[in-house]
């Protein structure tokens, strides 16, 4: 009987896991992997900051404003706290 590619992949996977376990090696913890690649995360940090500023802050501010009643002139200084009354009407 001819072995299929799926059979070969399973055999390779099983043999590699057995050889790793037999050598007594432990898998790396999440903290160790993070520490090893900490400089990579520092490169991504400015992009995450910009995304928070451009995406998350407007979402937060919109939800915050939804709890207030604003006059027709849209003067933010004259806004009045309405609580959940805006949601009850919807």
XYZ file of C-alpha atoms in Angstrom:
90
model
C 0.000 0.000 0.000
C 1.288 3.444 -0.921
C 1.587 6.118 1.803
C -0.262 9.367 1.136
C 1.116 12.821 1.850
C -1.179 13.087 4.902
C 0.302 9.879 6.327
C 3.831 11.164 5.796
C 3.012 14.454 7.500
C 1.529 12.661 10.530
C 4.578 10.391 10.783
C 6.967 13.351 10.564
C 4.982 15.236 13.182
C 4.904 12.262 15.530
C 8.626 11.561 15.153
C 9.589 15.196 15.745
C 7.425 15.432 18.861
C 8.899 12.213 20.217
C 12.458 13.370 19.616
C 11.771 16.674 21.377
C 10.188 14.945 24.353
C 12.970 12.373 24.562
C 15.647 15.075 24.726
C 13.893 16.660 27.721
C 13.520 20.070 26.112
C 10.765 22.301 27.415
C 8.730 24.641 25.316
C 9.366 28.312 25.877
C 6.943 30.214 28.091
C 5.011 33.217 26.838
C 7.027 35.574 29.035
C 10.311 34.235 27.701
C 9.159 34.592 24.101
C 7.972 38.154 24.798
C 11.268 39.050 26.466
C 13.261 37.589 23.585
C 11.362 39.679 21.020
C 10.829 42.813 23.132
C 12.535 45.062 20.582
C 10.118 43.914 17.897
C 7.224 45.058 20.067
C 8.886 48.445 20.564
C 8.832 48.971 16.793
C 5.086 48.273 16.717
C 4.265 50.455 19.745
C 4.068 53.811 17.862
C 1.657 52.306 15.342
C -0.540 50.986 18.136
C -0.516 54.423 19.762
C -1.645 56.088 16.535
C -4.373 53.476 16.075
C -5.640 54.099 19.601
C -5.666 57.826 18.960
C -7.366 57.640 15.571
C -9.794 54.751 16.173
C -10.413 54.122 19.872
C -10.669 57.709 21.119
C -13.448 58.756 18.699
C -15.422 55.630 19.627
C -15.021 56.415 23.333
C -15.963 60.086 22.808
C -19.057 59.170 20.761
C -20.288 56.820 23.484
C -19.574 59.511 26.088
C -21.535 62.137 24.133
C -24.466 59.766 23.683
C -25.299 60.232 27.381
C -25.839 63.994 26.923
C -28.531 66.157 25.343
C -27.137 68.882 23.147
C -29.015 71.979 22.041
C -29.755 72.483 18.320
C -26.843 74.910 18.080
C -24.506 72.001 19.018
C -22.751 74.163 21.604
C -20.861 71.590 23.645
C -20.657 73.972 26.600
C -24.478 73.799 26.912
C -24.801 70.020 26.896
C -26.968 68.515 29.649
C -26.485 65.044 31.124
C -29.418 62.864 30.036
C -28.212 59.452 31.171
C -30.028 56.557 29.511
C -32.946 58.753 28.387
C -31.459 58.970 24.885
C -31.507 55.170 24.684
C -35.036 54.831 26.095
C -36.398 56.990 23.284
C -34.769 54.802 20.661
